[in-house]
Short mmCIF file of C-alpha atoms and ligand atoms in Angstrom, two decimals:
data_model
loop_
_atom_site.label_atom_id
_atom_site.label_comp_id
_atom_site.label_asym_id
_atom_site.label_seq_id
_atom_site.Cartn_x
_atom_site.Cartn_y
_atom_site.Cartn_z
CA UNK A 1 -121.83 -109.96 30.06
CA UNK A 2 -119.70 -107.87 27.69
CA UNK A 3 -117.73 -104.90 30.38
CA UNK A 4 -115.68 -101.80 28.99
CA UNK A 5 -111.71 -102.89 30.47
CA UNK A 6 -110.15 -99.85 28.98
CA UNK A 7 -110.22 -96.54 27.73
CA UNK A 8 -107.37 -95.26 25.44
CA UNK A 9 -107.11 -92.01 23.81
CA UNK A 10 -104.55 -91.24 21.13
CA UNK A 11 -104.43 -88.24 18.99
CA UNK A 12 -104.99 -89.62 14.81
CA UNK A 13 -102.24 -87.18 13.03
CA UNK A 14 -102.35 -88.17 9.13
CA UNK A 15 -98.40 -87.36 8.85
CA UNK A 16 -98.19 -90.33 11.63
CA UNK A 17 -100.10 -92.41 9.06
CA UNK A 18 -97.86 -90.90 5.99
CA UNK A 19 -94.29 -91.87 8.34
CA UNK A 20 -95.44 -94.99 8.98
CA UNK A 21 -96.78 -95.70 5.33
CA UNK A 22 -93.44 -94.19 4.10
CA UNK A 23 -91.01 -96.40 6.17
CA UNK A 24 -89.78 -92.96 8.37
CA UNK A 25 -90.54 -94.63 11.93
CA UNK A 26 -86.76 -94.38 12.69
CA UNK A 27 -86.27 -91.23 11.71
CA UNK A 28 -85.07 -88.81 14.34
CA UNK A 29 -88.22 -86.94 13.96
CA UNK A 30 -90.64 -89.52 14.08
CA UNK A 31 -88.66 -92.56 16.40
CA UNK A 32 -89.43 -89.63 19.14
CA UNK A 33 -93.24 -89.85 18.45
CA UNK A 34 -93.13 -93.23 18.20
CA UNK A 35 -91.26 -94.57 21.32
CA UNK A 36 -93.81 -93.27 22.99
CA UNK A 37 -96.55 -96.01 22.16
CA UNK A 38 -94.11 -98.66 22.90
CA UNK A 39 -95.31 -99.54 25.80
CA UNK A 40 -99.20 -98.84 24.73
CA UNK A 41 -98.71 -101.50 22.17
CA UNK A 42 -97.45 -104.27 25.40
CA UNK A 43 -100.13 -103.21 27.03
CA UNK A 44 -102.74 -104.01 24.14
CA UNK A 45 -101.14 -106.96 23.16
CA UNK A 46 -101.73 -107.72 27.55
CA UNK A 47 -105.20 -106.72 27.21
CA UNK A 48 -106.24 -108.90 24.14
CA UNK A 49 -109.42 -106.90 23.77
CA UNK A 50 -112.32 -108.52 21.83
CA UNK A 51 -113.87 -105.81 20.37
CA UNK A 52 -112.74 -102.01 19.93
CA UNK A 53 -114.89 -99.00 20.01
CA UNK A 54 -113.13 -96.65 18.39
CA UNK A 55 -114.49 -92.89 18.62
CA UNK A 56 -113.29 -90.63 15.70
CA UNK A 57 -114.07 -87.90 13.10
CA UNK A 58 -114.39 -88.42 9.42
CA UNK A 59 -112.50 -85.81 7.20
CA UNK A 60 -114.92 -85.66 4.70
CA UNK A 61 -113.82 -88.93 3.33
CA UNK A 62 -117.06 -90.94 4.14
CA UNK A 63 -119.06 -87.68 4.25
CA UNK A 64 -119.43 -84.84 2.98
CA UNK A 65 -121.04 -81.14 3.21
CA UNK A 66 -123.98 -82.63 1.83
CA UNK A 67 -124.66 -84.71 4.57
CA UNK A 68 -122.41 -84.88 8.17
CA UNK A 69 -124.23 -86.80 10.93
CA UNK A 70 -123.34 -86.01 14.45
CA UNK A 71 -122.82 -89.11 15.76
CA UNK A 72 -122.71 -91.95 13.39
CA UNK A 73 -122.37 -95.70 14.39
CA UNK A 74 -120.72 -98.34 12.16
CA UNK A 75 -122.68 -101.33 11.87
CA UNK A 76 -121.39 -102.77 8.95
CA UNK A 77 -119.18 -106.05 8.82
CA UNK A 78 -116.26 -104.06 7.35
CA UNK A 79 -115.32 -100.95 6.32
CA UNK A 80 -112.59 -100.63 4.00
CA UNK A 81 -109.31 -97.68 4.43
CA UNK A 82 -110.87 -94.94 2.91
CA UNK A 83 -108.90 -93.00 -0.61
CA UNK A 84 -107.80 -89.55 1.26
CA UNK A 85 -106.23 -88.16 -2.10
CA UNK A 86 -103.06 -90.44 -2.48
CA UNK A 87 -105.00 -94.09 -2.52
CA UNK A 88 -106.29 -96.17 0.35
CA UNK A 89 -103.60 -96.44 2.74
CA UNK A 90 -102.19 -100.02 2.65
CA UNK A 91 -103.55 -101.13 6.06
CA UNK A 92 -106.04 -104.35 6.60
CA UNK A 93 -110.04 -103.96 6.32
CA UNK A 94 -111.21 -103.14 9.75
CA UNK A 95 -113.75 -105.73 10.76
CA UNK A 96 -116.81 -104.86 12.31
CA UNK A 97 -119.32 -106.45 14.64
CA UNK A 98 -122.03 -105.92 13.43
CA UNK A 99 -124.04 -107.67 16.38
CA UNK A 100 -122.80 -105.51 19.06
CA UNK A 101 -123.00 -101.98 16.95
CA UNK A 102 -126.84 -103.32 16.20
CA UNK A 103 -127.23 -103.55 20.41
CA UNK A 104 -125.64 -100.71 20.96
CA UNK A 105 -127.90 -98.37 18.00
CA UNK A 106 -130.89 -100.13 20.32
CA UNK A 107 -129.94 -99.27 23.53
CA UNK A 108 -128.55 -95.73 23.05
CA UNK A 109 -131.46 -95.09 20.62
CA UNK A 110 -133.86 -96.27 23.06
CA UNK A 111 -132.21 -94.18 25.85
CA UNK A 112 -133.48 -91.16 23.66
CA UNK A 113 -129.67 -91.05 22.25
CA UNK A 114 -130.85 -90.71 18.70
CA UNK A 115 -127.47 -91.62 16.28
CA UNK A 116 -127.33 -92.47 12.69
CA UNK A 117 -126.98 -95.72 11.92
CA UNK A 118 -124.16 -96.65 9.02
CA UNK A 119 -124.09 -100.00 7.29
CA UNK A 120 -121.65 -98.91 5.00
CA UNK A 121 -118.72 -96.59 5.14
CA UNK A 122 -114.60 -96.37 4.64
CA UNK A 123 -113.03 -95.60 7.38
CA UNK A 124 -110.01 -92.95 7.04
CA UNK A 125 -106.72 -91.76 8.98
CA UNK A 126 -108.63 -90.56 12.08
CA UNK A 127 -109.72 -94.21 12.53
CA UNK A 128 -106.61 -96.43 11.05
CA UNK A 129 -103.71 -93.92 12.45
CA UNK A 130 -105.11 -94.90 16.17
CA UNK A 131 -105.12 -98.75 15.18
CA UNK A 132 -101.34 -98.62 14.20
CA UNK A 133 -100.37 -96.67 17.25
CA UNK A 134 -101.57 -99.46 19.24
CA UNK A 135 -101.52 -102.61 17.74
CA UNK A 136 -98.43 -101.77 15.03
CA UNK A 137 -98.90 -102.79 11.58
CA UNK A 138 -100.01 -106.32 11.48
CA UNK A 139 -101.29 -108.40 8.21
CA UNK A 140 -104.98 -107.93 9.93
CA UNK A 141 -106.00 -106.74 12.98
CA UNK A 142 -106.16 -107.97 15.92
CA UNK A 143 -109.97 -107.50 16.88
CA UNK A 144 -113.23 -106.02 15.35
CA UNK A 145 -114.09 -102.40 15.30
CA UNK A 146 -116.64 -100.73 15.59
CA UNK A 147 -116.32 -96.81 14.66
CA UNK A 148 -118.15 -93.92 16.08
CA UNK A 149 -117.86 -91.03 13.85
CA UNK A 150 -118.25 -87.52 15.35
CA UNK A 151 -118.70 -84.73 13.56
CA UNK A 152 -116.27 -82.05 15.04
CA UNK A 153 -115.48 -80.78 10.90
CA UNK A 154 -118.41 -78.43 10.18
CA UNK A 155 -120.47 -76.10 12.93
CA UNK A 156 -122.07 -77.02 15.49
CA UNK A 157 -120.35 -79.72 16.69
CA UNK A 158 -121.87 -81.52 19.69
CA UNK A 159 -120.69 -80.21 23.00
CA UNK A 160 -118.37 -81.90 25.26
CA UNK A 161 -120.90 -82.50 28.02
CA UNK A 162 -123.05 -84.35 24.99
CA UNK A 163 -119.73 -86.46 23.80
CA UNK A 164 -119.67 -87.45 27.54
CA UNK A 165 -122.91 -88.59 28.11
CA UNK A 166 -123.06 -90.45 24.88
CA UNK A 167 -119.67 -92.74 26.37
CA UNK A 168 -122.30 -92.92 29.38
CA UNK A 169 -124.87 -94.46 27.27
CA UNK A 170 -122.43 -97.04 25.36
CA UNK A 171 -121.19 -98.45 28.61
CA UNK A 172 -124.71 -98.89 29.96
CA UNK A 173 -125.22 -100.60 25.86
CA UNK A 174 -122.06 -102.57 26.06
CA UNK A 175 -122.76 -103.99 29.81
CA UNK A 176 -126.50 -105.34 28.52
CA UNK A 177 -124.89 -107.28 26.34
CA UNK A 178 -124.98 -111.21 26.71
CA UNK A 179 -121.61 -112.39 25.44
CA UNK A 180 -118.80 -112.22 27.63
CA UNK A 181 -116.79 -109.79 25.95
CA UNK A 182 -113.60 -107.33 26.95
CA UNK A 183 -114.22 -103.83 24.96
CA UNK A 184 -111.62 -100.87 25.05
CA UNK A 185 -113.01 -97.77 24.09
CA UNK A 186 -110.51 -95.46 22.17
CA UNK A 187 -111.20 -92.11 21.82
CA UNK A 188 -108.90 -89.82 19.33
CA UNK A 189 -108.06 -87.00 17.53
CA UNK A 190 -106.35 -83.65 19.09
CA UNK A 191 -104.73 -82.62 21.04
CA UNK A 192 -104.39 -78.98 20.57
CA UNK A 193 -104.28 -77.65 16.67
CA UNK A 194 -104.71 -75.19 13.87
CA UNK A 195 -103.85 -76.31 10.21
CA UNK A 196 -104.64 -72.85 8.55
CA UNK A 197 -105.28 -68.99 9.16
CA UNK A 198 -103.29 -67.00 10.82
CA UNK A 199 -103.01 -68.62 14.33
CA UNK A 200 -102.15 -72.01 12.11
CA UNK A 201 -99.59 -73.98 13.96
CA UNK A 202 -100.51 -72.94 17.42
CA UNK A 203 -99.59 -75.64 20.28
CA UNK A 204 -101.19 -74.68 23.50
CA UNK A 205 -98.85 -77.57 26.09
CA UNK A 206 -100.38 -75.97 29.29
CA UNK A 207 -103.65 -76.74 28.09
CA UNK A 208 -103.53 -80.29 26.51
CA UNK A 209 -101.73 -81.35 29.68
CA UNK A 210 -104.16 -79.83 32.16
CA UNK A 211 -106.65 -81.59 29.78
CA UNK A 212 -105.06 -84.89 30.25
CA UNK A 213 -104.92 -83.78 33.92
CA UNK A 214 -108.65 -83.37 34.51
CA UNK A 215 -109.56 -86.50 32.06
CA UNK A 216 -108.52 -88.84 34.67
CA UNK A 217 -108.95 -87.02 37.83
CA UNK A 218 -112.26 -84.58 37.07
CA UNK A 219 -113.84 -85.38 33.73
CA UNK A 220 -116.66 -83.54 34.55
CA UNK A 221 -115.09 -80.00 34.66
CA UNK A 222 -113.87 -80.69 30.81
CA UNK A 223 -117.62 -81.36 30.00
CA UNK A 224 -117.87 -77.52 30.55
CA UNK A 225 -115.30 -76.37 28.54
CA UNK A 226 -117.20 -74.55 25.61
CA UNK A 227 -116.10 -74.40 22.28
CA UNK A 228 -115.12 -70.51 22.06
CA UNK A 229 -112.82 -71.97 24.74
CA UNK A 230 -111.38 -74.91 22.82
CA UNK A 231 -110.54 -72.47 19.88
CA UNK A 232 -109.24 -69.83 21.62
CA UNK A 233 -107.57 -71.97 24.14
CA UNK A 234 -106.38 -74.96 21.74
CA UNK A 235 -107.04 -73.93 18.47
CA UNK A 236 -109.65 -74.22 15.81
CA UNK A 237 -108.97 -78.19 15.28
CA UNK A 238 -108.93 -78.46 19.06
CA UNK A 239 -112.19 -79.34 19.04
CA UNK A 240 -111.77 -82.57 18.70
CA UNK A 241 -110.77 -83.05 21.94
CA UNK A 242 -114.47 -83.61 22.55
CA UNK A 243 -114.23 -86.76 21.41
CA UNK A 244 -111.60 -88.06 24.12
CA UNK A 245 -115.21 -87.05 26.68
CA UNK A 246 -116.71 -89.80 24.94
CA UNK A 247 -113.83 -92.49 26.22
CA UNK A 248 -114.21 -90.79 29.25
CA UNK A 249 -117.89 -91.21 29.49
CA UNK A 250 -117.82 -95.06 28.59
CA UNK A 251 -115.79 -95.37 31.79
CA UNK A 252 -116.24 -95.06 35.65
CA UNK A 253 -115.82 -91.82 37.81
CA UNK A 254 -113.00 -93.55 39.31
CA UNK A 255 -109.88 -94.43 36.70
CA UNK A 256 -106.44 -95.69 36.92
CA UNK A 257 -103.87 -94.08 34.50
CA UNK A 258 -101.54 -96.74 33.76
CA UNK A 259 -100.00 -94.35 30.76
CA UNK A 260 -99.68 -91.26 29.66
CA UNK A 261 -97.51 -89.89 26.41
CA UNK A 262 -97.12 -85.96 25.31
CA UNK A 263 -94.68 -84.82 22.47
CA UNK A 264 -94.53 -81.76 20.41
CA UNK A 265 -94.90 -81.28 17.45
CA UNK A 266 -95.96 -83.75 15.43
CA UNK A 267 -96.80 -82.68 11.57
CA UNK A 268 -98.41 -79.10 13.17
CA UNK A 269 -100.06 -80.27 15.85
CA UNK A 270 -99.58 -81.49 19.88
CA UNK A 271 -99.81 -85.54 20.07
CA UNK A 272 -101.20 -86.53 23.77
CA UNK A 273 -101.96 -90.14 24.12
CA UNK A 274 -103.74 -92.09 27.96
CA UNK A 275 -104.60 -95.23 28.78
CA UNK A 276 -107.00 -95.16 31.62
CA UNK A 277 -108.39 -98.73 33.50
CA UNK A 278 -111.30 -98.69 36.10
CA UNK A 279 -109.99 -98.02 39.36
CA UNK A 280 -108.24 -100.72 41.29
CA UNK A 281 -109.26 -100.20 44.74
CA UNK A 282 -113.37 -100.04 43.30
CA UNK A 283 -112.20 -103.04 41.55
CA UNK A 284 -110.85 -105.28 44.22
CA UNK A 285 -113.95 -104.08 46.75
CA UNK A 286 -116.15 -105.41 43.92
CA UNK A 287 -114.31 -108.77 43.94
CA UNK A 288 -114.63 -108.91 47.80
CA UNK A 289 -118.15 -108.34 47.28
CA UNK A 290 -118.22 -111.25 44.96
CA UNK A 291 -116.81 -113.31 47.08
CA UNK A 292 -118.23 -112.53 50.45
CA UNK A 293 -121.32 -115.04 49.44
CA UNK A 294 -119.28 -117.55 48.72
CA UNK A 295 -117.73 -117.28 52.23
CA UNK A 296 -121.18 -117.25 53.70
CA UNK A 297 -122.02 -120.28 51.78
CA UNK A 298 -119.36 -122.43 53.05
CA UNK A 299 -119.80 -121.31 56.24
CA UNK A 300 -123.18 -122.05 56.03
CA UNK A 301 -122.36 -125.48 54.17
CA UNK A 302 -120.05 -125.82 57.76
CA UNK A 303 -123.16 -125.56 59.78
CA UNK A 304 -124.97 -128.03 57.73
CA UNK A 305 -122.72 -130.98 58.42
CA UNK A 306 -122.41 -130.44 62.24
CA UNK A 307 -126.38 -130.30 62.03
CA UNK A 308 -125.80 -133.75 59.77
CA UNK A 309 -123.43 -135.17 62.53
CA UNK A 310 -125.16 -134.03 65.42
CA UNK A 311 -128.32 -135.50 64.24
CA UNK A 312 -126.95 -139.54 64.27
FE1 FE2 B 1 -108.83 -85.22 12.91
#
């Protein structure tokens, strides 16, 4: 059965995308944002995922006003870097999978979690900035994709709580599924933000760290963090944060944080970035459990053959 190993969340600044584009990685400015997913990109290339779920917005470059879903799912077999005003940016075609997005539309949909299903659709910075943070800038990458756009880019956006109990409903998808597979779950975009008006610029640090406090240790209390409270609190682009609930969700109560990563500024905005495994403890109790039968068995395999020998 496939099983969620991982949940990562980065946030998906476009000036990251630009600086690495542009050749500026070792730049004073940007080697500071950058050493910190050093060790998030040994740790990926540890984990060897087989298939990514990567939760992120779209800024209006596969939608527009005319038409913004609230949660979309990628089912398509690619979906090309998306043209964001200066050309695609010159990173691979993210591969799909299109089997596992199809199981997953079923079960959510089925589960009364009614999302839009996309068979085609470019994919831009909040999706490919993530992908270099993590696995660098290879020729292709590494693993498929599969994208869940949310829309946190034109009112309402879904609530927190929702975001959460959608990740909920992808686990339950991603653990029906037949083929043995080893999914991370990335969710992105934040952390706290405001790209125009007069608050533009604002970085709220106590915040975004209490968020990444609570997002390993008591998930739940960010599910009731309103949106009033993510603008004043974070600023209007803050918001996104909603989408790191959905990582969250896919996961179990009880997490690991093997890594965390917090800088400011990047571009205007905070960059936060946590890599969160299922607990160890719940894990190694669920191996005992696995094993306990086993033990039984040989014991009672034991039994059996002194019944054998006693008998001639
Ligand atoms: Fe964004």
């Amino acid at each position: 059965m496939a099983k969620i190993i991982a949940g990562v969340s980065s946030s998906h600044v476009p000036a990251i995308g630009a600086a690495i584009d542009n050749k500026q990685t070792e730049e004073p400015y940007w080697k500071r944002v950058f050493s910190g997913f050093e060790k998030s990109k040994e740790w990926m290339a540890q984990a060897k995922p087989d298939v990514v779920i990567l939760i992120y917005n779209d800024h209006a470059s596969a939608f527009s006003v005319e038409m913004v879903p609230t949660f979309a799912l990628g089912c398509a077999a690619e979906f090309p870097p998306a043209d964001e005003g200066w050309g695609p940016r010159p990173v691979p075609v993210v591969k799909g999978h299109p089997q596992l997005a199809a199981h997953i539309a079923q079960s959510v949909i089925l589960d009364e979690f009614d999302i839009t299903v996309v068979n085609k659709m470019e994919v831009d910075h909040g999706l490919t900035v993530p992908m270099n943070l993590l696995f660098g800038s290879p020729k292709e990458w590494p693993c498929p994709v599969i994208p869940v756009a949310v829309n946190v880019v034109l009112y309402p956006p879904p609530t927190g709580h929702r975001c959460f109990m959608l990740g909920r409903a992808i686990r339950k998808a991603v653990e029906s599924y037949p083929e043995d597979l080893r999914v991370v779950v990335f969710g992105t975009g934040g952390m706290s933000h405001q790209i125009s008006g007069p608050r533009a610029g604002l970085i709220n640090s106590k915040f975004d760290k209490a968020f990444l406090d609570n997002l390993t240790k008591d998930p739940k209390k960010l599910t009731r963090i309103q949106h009033l409270e993510y603008m004043r609190e974070a600023g209007a682009e803050g918001i996104e944060m909603v989408m790191w609930l959905v990582m969250r969700g896919a996961l179990e109560d009880k997490v690991d944080e093997v890594y965390r990563f917090y800088t400011v500024p990047a571009s205007n905005t905070a960059v936060g970035h946590i890599i969160l495994e299922p607990h160890r403890r719940a894990a190694k109790k669920a191996a005992g459990k696995a094993k306990k039968p086993a033990g039984k068995m040989k014991r009672a395999a034991a039994r059996a053959k002194t019944a054998v020998r006693r008998s001639r």
